[in-house]
CSV table of C-alpha atoms in Angstrom, one decimal:
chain,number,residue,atom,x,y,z
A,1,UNK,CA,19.9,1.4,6.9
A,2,UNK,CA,17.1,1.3,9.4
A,3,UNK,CA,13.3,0.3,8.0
A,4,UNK,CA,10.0,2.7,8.9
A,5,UNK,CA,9.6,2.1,12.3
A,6,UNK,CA,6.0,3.0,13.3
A,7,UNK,CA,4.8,3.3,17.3
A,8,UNK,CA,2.7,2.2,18.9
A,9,UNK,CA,2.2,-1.1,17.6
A,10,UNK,CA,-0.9,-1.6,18.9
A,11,UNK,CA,-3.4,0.0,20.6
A,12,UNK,CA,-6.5,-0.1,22.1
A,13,UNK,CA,-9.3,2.8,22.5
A,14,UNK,CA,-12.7,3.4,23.2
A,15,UNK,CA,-15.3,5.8,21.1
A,16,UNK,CA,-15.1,9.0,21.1
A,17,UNK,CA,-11.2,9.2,21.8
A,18,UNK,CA,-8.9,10.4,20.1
A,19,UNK,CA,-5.7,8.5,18.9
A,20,UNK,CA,-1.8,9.7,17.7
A,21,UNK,CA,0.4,7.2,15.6
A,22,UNK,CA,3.7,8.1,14.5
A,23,UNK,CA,5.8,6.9,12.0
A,24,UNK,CA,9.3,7.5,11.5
A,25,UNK,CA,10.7,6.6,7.6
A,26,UNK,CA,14.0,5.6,6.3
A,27,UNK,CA,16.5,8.1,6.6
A,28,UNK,CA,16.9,10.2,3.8
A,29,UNK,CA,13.2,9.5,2.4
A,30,UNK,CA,11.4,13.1,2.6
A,31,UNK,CA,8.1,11.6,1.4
A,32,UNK,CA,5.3,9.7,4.2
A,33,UNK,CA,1.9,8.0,3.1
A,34,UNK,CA,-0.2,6.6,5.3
A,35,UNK,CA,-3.1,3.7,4.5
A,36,UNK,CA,-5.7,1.9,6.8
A,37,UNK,CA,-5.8,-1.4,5.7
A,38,UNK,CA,-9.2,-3.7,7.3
A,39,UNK,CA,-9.3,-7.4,5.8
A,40,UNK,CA,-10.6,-7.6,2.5
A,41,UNK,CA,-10.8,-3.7,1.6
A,42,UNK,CA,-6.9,-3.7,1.0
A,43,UNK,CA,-5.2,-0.7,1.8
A,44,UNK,CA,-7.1,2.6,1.6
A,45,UNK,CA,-5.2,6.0,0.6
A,46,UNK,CA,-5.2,8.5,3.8
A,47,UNK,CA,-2.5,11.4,3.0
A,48,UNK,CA,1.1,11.9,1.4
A,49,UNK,CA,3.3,14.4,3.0
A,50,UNK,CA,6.3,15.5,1.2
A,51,UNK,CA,9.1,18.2,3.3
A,52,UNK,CA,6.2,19.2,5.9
A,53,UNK,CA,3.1,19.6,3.0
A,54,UNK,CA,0.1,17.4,2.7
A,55,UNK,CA,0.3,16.9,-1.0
A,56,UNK,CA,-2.4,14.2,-1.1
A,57,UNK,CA,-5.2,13.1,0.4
A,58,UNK,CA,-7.3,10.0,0.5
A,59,UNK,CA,-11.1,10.1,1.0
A,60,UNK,CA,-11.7,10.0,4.6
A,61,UNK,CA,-13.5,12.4,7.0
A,62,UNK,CA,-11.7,15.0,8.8
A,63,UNK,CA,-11.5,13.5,12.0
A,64,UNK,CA,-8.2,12.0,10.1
A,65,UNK,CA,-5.7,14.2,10.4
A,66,UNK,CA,-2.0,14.3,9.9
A,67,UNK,CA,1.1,16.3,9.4
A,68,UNK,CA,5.5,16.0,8.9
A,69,UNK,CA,8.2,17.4,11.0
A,70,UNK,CA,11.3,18.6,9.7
A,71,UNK,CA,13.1,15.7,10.3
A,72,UNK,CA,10.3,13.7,8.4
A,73,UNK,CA,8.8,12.3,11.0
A,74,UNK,CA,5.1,12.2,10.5
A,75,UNK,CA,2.0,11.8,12.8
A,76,UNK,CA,-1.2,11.0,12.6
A,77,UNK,CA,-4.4,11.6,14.1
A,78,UNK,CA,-8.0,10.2,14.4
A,79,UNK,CA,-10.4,12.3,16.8
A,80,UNK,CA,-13.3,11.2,18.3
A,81,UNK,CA,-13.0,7.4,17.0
A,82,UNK,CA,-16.0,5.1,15.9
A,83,UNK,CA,-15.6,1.2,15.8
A,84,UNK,CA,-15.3,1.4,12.2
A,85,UNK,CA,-11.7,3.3,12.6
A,86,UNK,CA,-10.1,-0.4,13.9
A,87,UNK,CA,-7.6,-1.3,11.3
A,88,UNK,CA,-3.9,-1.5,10.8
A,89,UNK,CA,-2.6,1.6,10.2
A,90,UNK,CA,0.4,1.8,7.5
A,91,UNK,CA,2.9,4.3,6.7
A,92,UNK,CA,5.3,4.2,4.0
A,93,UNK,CA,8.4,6.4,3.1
A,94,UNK,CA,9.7,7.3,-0.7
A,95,UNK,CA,12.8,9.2,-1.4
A,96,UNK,CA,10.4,11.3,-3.7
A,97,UNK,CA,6.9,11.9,-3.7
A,98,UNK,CA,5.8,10.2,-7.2
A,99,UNK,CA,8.1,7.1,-6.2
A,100,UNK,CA,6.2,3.6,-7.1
A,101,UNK,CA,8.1,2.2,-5.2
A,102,UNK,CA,7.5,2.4,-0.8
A,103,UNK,CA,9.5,1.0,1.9
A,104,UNK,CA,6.0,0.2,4.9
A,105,UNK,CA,6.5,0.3,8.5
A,106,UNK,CA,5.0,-2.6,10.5
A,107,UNK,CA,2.1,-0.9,11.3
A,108,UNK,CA,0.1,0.2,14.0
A,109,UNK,CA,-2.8,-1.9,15.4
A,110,UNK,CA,-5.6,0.0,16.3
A,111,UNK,CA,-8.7,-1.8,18.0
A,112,UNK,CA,-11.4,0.7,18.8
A,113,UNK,CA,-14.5,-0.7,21.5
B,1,UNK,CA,-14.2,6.9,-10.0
B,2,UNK,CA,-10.8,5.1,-9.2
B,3,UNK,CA,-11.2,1.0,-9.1
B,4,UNK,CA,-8.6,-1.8,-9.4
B,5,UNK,CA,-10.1,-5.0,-9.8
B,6,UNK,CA,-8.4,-8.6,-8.9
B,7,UNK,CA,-9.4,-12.1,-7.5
B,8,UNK,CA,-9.9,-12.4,-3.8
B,9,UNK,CA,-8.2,-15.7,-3.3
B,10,UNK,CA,-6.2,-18.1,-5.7
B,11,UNK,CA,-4.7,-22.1,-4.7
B,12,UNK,CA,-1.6,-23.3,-6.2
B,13,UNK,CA,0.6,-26.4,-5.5
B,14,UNK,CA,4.5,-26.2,-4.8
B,15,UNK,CA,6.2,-25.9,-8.1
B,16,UNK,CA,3.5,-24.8,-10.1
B,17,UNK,CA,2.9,-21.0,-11.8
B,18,UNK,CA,0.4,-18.9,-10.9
B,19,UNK,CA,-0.8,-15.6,-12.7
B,20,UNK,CA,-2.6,-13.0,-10.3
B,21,UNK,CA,-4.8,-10.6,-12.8
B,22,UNK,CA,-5.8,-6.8,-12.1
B,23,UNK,CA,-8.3,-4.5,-14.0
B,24,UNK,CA,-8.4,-1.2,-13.4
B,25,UNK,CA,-9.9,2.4,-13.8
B,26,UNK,CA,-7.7,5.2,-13.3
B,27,UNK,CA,-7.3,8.9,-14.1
B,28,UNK,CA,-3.8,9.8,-14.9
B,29,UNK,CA,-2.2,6.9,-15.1
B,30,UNK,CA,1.5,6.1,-14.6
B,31,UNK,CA,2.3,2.6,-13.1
B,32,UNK,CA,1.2,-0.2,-12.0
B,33,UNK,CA,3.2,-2.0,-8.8
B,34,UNK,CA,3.3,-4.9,-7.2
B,35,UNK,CA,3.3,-5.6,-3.6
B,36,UNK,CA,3.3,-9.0,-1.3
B,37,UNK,CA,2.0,-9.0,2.2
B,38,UNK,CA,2.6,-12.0,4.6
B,39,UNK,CA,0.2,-12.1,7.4
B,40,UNK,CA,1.1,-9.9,10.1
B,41,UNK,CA,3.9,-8.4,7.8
B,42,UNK,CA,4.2,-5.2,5.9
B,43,UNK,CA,3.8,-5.1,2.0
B,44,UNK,CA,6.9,-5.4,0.0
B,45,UNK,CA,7.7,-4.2,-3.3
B,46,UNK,CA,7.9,-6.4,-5.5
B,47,UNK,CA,7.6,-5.2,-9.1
B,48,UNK,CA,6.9,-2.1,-11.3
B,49,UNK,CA,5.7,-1.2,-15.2
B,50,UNK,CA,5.3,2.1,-16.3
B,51,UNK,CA,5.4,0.7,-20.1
B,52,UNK,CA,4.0,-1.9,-21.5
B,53,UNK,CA,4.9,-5.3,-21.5
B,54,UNK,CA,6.8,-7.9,-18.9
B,55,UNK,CA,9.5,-7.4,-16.6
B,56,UNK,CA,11.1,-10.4,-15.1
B,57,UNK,CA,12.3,-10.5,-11.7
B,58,UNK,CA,13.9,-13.7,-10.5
B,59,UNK,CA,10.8,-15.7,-10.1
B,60,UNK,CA,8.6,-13.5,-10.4
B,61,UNK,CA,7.4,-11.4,-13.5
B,62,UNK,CA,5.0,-8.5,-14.1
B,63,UNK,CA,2.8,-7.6,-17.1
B,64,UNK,CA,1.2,-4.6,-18.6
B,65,UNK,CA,-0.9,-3.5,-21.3
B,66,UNK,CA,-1.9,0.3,-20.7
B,67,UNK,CA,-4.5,0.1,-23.6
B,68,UNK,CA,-6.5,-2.7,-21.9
B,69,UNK,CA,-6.0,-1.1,-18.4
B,70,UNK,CA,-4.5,-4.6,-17.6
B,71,UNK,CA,-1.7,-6.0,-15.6
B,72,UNK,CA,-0.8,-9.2,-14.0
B,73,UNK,CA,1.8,-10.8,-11.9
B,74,UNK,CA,3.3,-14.3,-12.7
B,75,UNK,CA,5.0,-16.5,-10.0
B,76,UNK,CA,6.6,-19.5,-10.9
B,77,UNK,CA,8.2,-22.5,-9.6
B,78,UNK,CA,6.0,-21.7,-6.1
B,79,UNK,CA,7.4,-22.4,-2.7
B,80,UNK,CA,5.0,-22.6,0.4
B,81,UNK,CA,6.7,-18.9,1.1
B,82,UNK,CA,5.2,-17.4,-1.8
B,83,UNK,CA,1.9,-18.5,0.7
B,84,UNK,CA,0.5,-14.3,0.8
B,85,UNK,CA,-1.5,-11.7,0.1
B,86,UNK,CA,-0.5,-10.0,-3.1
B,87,UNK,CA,-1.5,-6.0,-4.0
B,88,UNK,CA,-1.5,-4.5,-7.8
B,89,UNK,CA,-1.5,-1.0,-6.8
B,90,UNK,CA,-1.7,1.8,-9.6
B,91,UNK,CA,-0.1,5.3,-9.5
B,92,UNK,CA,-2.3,7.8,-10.6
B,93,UNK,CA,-3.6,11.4,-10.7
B,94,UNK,CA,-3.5,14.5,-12.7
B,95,UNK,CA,-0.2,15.6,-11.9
B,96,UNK,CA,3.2,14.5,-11.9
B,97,UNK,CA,6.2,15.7,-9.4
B,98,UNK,CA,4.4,13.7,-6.1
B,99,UNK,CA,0.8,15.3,-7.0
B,100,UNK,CA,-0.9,11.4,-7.2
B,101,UNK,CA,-1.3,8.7,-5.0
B,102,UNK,CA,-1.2,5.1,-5.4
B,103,UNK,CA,-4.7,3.2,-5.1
B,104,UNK,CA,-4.1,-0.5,-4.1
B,105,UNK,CA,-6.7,-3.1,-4.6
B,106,UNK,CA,-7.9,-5.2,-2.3
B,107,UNK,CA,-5.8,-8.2,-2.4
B,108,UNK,CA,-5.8,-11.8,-3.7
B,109,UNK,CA,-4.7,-14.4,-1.0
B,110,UNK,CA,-2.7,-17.3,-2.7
B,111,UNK,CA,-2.2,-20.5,-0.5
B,112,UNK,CA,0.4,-22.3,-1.8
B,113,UNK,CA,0.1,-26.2,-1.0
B,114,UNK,CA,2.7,-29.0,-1.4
């Protein structure tokens, strides 16, 4: 069975644009969190969608934004990005949305100048 | 406030045991995980409790005691690829059926040395 694939892998931007990751899970898994992980502030919480619905979200400003496909896929989106928004950029797939238990993708490196 | 507290860095030789604390402060809560991050790798699942007490798995075990808000992760007989960054990460929230999140904390680097 495939992993969570996640594209790009990296990426590089400058302030004030605006970035889309996406993030494909394992097939079958209906649920998609993503987390921004910077060294030493371990991975922070974005969003959970579960069949299309945002049915979490993390503290972060609303320049983050996200949503699901049918198919599961999910995207995300930062607008107008400050330095601070470089990070790795995880997603993870569940079969279920209060699974313990989440298959990551490799991530998306985003370096913002 | 949510917080999950654990050491930043722990050193260990090849063979030896290690035991990788975390505190924390939840509302609502209904696990605690485990997770292992190589450098430039994804975190891995490693181990769950939902009750308390110790799960064994392999090498590794995990450790719970809801009533003290306390968990920990023992690794034993080390190998230099145990050399990562391990995550407790704690399911919580008001709700069940998908309606929480899991809050990670921030890591604790072991460096495994021969």
């Amino acid at each position: 069975k495939a992993g969570v694939t996640q594209t790009p892998r990296y990426l590089i931007k400058t302030r004030g644009q605006q970035v889309t990751l996406s993030c494909s899970p394992i097939s079958g898994h209906r649920s998609v969190s993503w987390y921004q992980q910077t060294p030493g502030q371990g991975l922070q919480f974005l969003f959970e969608y579960f069949s299309e619905t945002q049915r979490n979200k993390g503290n972060f400003p609303g320049r983050f934004s996200g949503r699901q496909f049918s198919n599961s896929r999910s995207e995300m989106n930062v607008s107008t990005l400050e330095l601070g928004d470089s990070a790795l950029y995880l997603c993870a797939s569940s079969g279920s949305g209060s699974s313990y238990e989440q298959y990551f993708g490799p991530g998306t490196r985003l370096t913002v100048t | 406030g949510q917080s999950l507290e654990q050491p930043s860095e722990v050193t260990a030789v090849e063979g030896a045991i290690v035991q990788i604390n975390c505190t924390y402060q939840t509302s609502g809560f209904y696990g605690l995980s485990w997770y292992q991050q190589h450098d430039g790798g994804a975190p891995t699942f490693l181990s769950y409790n939902a009750l308390d007490g110790l799960e064994e798995t392999g090498r590794f075990s995990s450790f719970l005691s809801r009533s003290d808000s306390y968990g920990y992760l023992l690794l034993q007989e080390l190998q230099m690829k145990d050399s990562a960054s391990y995550f407790c990460a704690v399911r919580a929230g008001y709700f069940s059926g998908g309606y929480n999140k899991l809050i990670f904390g921030a890591g604790t680097r072991l460096a495994v040395h021969p």
